[in-house]
CSV table of C-alpha atoms in Angstrom, one decimal:
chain,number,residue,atom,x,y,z
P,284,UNK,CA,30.1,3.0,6.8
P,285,UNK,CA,30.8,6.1,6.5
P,286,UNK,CA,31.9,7.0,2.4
P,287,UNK,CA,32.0,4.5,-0.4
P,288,UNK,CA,33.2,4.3,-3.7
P,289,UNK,CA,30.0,5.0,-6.3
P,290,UNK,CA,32.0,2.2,-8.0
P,291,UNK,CA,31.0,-0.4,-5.2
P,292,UNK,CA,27.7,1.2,-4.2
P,293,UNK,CA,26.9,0.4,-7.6
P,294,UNK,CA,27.6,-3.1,-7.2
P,295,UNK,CA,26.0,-3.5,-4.1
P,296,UNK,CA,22.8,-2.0,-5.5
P,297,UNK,CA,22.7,-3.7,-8.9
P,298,UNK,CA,23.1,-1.1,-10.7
P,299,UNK,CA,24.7,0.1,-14.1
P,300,UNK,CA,26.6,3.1,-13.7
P,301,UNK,CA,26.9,6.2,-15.9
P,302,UNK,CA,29.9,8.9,-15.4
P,303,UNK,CA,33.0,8.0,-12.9
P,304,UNK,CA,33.0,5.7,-10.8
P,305,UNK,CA,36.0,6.3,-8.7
P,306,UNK,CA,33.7,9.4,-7.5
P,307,UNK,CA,33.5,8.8,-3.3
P,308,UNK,CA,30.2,9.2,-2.2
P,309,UNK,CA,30.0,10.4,1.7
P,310,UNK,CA,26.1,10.7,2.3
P,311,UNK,CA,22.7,10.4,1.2
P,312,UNK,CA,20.1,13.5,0.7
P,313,UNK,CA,17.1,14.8,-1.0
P,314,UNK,CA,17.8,16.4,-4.8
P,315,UNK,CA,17.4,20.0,-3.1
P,316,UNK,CA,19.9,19.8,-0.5
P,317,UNK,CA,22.4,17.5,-2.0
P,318,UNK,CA,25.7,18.8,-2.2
P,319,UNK,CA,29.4,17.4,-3.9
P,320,UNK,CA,30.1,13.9,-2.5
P,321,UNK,CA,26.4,13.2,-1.8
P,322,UNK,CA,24.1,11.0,-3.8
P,323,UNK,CA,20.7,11.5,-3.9
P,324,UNK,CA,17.8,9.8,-6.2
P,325,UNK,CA,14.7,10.4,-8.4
P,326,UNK,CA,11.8,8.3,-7.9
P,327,UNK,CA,9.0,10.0,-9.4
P,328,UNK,CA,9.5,11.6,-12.6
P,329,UNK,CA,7.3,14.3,-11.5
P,330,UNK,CA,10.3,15.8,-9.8
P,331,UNK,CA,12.6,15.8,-13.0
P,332,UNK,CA,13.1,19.2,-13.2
P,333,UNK,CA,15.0,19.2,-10.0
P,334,UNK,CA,17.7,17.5,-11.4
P,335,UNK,CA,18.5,20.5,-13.6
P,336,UNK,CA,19.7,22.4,-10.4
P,337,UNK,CA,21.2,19.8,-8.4
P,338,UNK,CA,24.6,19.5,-6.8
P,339,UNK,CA,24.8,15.8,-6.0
P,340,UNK,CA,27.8,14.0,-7.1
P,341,UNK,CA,25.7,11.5,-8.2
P,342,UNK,CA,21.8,10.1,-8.5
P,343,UNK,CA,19.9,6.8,-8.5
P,344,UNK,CA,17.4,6.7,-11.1
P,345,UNK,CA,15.6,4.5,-13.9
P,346,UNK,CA,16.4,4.3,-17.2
P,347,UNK,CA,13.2,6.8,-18.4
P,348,UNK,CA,14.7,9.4,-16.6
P,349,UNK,CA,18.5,8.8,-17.7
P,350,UNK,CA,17.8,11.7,-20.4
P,351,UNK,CA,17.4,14.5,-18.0
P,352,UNK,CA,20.9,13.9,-16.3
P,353,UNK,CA,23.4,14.3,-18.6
P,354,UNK,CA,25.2,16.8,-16.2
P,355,UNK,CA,25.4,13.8,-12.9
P,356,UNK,CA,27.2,10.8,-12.7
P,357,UNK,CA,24.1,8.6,-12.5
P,358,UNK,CA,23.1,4.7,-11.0
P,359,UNK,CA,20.6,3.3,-13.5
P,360,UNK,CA,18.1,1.2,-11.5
P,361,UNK,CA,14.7,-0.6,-11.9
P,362,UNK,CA,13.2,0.6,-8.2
P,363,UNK,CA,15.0,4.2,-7.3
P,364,UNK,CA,13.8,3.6,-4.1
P,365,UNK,CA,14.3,0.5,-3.2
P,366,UNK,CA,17.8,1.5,-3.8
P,367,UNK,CA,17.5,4.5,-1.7
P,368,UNK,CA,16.7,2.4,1.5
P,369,UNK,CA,19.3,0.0,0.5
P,370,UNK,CA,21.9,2.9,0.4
P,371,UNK,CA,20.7,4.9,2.9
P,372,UNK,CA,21.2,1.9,5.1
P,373,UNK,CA,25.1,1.7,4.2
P,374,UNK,CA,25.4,4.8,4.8
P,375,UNK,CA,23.0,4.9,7.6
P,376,UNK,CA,25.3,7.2,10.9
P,377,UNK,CA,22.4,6.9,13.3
P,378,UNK,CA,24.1,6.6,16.6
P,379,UNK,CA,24.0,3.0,18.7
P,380,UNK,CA,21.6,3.1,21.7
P,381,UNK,CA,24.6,1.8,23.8
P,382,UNK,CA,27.6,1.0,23.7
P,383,UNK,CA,29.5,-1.4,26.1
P,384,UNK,CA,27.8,-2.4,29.6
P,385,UNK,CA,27.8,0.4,31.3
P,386,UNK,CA,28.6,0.6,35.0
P,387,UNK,CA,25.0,1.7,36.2
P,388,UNK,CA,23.1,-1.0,34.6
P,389,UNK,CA,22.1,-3.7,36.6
P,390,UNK,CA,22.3,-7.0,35.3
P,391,UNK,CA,21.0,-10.2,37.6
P,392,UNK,CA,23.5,-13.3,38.1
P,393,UNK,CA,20.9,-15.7,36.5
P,394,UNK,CA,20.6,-13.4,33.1
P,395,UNK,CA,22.5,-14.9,30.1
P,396,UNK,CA,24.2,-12.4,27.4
P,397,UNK,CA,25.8,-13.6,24.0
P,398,UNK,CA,28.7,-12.2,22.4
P,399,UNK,CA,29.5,-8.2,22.2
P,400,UNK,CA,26.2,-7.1,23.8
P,401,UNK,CA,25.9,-3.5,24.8
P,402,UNK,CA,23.5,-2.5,27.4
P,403,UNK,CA,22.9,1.2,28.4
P,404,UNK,CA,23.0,3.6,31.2
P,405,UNK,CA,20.7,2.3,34.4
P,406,UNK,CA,19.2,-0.5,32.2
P,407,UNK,CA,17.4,-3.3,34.6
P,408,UNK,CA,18.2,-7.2,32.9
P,409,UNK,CA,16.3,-9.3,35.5
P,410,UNK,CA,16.8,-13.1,36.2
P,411,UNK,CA,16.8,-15.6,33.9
P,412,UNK,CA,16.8,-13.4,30.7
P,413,UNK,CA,18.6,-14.3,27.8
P,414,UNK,CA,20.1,-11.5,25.6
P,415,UNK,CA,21.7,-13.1,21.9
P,416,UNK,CA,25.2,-12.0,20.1
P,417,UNK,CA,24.9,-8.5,19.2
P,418,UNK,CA,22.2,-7.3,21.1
P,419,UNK,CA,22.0,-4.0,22.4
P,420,UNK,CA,20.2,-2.8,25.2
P,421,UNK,CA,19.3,1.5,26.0
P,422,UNK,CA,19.5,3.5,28.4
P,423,UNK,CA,16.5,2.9,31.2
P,424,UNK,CA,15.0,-0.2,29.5
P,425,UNK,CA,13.9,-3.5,31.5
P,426,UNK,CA,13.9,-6.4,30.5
P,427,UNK,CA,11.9,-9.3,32.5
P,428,UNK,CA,12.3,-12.6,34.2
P,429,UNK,CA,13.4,-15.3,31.7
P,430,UNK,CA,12.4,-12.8,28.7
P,431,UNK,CA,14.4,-14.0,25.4
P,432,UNK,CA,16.2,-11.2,23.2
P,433,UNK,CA,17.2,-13.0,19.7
P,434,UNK,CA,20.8,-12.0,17.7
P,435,UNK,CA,21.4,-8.2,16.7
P,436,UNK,CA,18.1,-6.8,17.9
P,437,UNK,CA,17.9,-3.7,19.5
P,438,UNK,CA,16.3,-1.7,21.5
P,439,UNK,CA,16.2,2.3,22.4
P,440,UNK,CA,16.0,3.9,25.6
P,441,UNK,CA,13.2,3.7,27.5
P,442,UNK,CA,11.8,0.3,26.5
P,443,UNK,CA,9.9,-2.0,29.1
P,444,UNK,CA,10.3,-5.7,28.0
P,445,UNK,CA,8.3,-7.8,31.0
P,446,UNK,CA,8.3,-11.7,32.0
P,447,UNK,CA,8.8,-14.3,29.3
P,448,UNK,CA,8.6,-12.0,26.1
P,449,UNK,CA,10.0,-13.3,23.6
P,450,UNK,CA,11.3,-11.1,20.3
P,451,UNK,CA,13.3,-12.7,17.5
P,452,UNK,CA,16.4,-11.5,15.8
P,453,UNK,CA,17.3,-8.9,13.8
P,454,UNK,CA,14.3,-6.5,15.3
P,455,UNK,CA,14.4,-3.0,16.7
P,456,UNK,CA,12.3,-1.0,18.9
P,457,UNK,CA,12.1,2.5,19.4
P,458,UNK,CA,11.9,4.5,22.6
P,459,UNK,CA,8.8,4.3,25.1
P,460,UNK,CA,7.3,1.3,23.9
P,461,UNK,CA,6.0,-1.7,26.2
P,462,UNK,CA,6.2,-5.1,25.2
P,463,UNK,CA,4.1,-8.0,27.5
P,464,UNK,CA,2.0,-5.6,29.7
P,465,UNK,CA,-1.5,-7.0,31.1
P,466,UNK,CA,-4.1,-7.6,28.1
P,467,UNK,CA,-7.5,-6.0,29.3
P,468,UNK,CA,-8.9,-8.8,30.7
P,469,UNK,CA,-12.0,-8.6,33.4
P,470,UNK,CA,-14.8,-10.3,34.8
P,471,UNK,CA,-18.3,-8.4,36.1
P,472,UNK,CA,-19.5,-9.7,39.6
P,473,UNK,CA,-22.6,-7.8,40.4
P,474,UNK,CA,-20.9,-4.3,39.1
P,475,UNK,CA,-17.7,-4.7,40.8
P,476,UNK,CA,-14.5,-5.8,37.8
P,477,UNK,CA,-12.9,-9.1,38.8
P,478,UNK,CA,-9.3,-9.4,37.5
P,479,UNK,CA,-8.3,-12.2,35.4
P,480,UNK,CA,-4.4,-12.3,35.5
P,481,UNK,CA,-2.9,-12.7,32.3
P,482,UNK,CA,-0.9,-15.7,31.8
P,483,UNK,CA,0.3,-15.9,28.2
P,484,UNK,CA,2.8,-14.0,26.5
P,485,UNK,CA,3.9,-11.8,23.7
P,486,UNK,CA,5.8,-13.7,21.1
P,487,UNK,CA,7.7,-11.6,18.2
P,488,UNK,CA,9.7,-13.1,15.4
P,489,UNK,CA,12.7,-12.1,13.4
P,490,UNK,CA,13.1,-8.7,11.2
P,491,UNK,CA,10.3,-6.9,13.4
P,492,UNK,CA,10.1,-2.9,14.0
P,493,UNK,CA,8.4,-1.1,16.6
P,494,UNK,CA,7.6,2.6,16.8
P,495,UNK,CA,7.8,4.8,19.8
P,496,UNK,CA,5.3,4.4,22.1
P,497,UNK,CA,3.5,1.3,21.2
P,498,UNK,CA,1.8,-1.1,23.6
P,499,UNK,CA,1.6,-5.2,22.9
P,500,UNK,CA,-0.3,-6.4,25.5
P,501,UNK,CA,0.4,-10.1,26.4
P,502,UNK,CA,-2.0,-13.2,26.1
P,503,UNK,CA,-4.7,-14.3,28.9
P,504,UNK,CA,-4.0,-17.8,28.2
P,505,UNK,CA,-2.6,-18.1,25.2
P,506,UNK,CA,0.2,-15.7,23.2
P,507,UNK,CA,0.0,-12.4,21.5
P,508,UNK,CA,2.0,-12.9,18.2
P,509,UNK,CA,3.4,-11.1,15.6
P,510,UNK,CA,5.2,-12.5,12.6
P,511,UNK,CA,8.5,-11.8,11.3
P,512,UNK,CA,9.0,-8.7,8.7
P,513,UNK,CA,6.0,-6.8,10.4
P,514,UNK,CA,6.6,-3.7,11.1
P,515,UNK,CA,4.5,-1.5,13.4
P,516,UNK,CA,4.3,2.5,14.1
P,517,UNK,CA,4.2,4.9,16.8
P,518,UNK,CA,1.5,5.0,19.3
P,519,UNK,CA,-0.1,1.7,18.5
P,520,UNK,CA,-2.5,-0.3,20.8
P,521,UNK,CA,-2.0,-3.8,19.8
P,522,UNK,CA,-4.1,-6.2,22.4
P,523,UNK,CA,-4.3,-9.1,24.4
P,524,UNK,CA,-4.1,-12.8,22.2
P,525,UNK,CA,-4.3,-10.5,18.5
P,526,UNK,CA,-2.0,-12.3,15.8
P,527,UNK,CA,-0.5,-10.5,13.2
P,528,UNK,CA,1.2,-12.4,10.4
P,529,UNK,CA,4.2,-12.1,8.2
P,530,UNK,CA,5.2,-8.8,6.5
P,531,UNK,CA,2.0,-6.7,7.9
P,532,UNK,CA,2.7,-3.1,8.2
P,533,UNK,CA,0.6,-1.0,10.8
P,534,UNK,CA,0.8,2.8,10.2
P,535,UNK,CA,0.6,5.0,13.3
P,536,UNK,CA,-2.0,4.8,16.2
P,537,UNK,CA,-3.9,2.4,15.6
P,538,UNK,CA,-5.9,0.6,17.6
P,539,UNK,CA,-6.9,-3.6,17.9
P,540,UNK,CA,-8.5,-5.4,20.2
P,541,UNK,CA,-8.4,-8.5,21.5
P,542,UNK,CA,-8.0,-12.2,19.7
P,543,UNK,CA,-7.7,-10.3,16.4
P,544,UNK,CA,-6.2,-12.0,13.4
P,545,UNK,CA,-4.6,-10.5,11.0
P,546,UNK,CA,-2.8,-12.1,7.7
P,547,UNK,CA,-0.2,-11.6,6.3
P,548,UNK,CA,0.9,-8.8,3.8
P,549,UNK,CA,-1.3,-6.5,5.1
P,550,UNK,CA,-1.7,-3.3,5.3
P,551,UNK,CA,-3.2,-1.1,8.2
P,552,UNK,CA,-3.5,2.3,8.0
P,553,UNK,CA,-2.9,5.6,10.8
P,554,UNK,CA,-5.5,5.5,13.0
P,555,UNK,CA,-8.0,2.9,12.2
P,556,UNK,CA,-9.9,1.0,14.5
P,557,UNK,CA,-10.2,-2.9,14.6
P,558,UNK,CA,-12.9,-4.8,16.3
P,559,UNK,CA,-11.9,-8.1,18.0
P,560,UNK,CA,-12.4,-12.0,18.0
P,561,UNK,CA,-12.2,-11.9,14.0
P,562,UNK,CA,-10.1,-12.5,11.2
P,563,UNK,CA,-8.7,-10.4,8.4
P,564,UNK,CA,-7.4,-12.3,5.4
P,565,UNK,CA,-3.7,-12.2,3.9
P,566,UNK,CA,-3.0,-9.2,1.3
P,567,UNK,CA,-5.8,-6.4,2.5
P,568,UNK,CA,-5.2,-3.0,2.4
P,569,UNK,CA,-7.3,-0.8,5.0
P,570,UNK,CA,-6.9,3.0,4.7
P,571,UNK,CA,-6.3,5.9,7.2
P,572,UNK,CA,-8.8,6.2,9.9
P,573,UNK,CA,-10.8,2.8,9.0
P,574,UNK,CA,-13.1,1.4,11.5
P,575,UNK,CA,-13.6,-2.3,10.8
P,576,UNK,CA,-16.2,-4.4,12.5
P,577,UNK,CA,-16.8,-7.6,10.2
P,578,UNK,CA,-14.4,-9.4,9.2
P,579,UNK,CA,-12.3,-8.7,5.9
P,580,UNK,CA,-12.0,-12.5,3.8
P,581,UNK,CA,-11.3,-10.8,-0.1
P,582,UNK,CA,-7.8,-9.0,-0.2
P,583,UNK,CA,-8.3,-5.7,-1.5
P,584,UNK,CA,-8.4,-1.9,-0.6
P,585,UNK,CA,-11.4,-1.0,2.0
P,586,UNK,CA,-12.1,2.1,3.6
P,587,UNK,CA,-14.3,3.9,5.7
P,588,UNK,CA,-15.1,7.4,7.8
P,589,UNK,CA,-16.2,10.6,6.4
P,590,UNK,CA,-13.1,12.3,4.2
P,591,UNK,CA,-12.7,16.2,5.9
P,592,UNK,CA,-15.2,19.1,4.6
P,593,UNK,CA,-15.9,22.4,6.0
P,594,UNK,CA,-17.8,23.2,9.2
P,595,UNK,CA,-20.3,24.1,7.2
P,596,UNK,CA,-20.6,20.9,4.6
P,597,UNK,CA,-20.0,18.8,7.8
P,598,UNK,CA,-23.0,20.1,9.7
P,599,UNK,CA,-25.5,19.7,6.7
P,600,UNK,CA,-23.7,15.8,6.0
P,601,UNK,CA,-24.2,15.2,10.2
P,602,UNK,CA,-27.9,16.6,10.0
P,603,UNK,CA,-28.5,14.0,6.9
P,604,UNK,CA,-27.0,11.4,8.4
P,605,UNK,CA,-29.2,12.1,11.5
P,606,UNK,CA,-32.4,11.9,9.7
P,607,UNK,CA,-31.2,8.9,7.6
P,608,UNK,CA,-33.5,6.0,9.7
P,609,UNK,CA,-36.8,8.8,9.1
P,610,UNK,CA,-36.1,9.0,5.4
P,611,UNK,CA,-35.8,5.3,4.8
P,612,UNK,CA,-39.0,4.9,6.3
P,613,UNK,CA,-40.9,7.6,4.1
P,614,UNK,CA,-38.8,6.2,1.0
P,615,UNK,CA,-40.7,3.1,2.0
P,616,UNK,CA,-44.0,4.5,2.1
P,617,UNK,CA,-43.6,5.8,-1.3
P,618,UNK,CA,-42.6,2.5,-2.5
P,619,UNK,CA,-45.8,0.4,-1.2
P,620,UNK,CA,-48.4,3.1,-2.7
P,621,UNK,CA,-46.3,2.6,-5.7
P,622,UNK,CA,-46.3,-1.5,-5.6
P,623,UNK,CA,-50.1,-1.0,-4.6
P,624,UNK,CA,-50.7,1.3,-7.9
């Protein structure tokens, strides 16, 4: 869509409306850039005085802040944004990754497509694969032998999809990403590695996001899994036989290895590091750069890793940190002679 009437956006947000409605509202930006036929929106009041300059037909706001724009048509609503994502996807004019089948791609006799699905420039859809209504296939992505593809899901260019994956509806997954490559999986004769092929797969349900970039490696025996609603960054490593359940979100580059659980409602954030064959419990919240190594069973917020300092600070915290074991032991010391006094 590309204009609507603030009438109706106001309707399909929920929202109560202050100023004209027959006002039609073309795009979405940020309170700075906004120009006439725009909307924009105020979430944190800490920004209020931005409103006094701002050229946006209209803003999304809650009713504390309704005060400070008596000069805007204004959308009165209980989460600002909430609403934003909600409008900014009606308005959304991000381009399709394909439209049509084009001529180049090259599609096997065996594959099975649904209604009105679009697959890009040079794409590879190899027997047996089924691609649902709606879907829509990029430029240069493959898609595997008997691989599944649910209702409206799509995928950018770029994407490599192997054997047997299966993704659920609704999903999307940005450029560069692999989905059902080998999980990491060896045996040690005598020094020498001894492959054990990997014979499960990756199973992804309905709603699910993928960044750029992002490698789900597929199960030795049994399936890699992630739940529907999770939603996962660029540059992740997601391994061999991990689950992730419903609603997760996984912030950018992290790494987990294998036969990890996770629960659901989680929260994972950029960078961390997550130790295998362990669970983490539904609802917890692990910030930037966390390394875990025990298992998490209380939701709740848990961090880890040294926050950044100086060359100089960092040197004298490395050199403490060095020495920690010695100092323990003298701390020790002191204590016996103490107990012995």
């Amino acid at each position: 869509m590309h204009s609507i009437r603030l009438a109706d956006l106001a309707e399909h947000l929920g929202a109560e409306i202050h100023g004209d409605g027959d006002i039609v509202i073309t795009g979405v930006a940020s309170m700075t850039s906004a120009k006439k036929g725009q909307i924009t929106f105020l979430s944190n009041s800490r920004y209020q005085e931005q409103l006094l300059t701002c050229e946006a037909s209209a803003v999304v706001l809650s009713e504390e802040n309704l005060p400070f724009c008596s000069h805007l048509t204004a959308l009165v609503v209980k989460n600002p944004y909430l609403s934003y994502a909600r409008m900014a996807q009606l308005l959304d004019t991000t381009p399709s990754p394909a439209r049509d089948i084009a001529p180049t791609a090259v599609i096997a006799e065996s594959a099975t497509l649904g209604q009105k699905v679009s697959i890009g420039a040079n794409a590879v859809i190899e027997s047996g694969a089924v691609l649902g209504d709606n879907v829509v296939i990029g430029a240069g992505c493959f898609i595997g032998k008997n691989a599944r593809i649910g209702t409206g899901t799509r995928l950018w260019a770029n994407v490599t999809i192997y054997h047997e994956v299966v993704i659920g509806s609704g999903g999307l997954v940005q450029s560069g990403t692999v989905i059902g490559a080998d999980g990491f999986g060896y045996a040690n004769e005598r020094g020498n590695w001894i492959k054990i092929p990997q014979l499960g797969t990756v199973r992804i349900g309905d709603n699910v996001e993928i960044g750029a970039c992002t490698t789900i490696d597929r199960g030795a025996l049994d399936d890699t899994i992630i739940g529907n609603g999770v939603i996962i960054d660029n540059q992740c490593q997601i391994a061999h036989n991990v689950i992730i359940g419903d609603n997760t979100a996984v912030a950018g580059g992290v790494i987990m290895a294998g036969s990890l659980t996770i629960g659901k409602y989680c929260q994972i954030g950029g960078a961390s590091v997550i130790n295998g064959h362990m669970e983490i419990c539904d609802k917890a919240v692990v910030t930037g750069m966390g390394m875990v190594m025990r298992p998490i069973t209380e939701p709740g917020i848990y961090s880890s890793g040294i926050p950044l300092q100086s060359n100089k600070e960092w040197r004298k915290t490395a050199a403490l940190v060095l020495n920690i074991n010695d100092m323990s032991k003298r701390l020790k010391a002191v204590e016996r002679k103490v107990d012995g006094k």
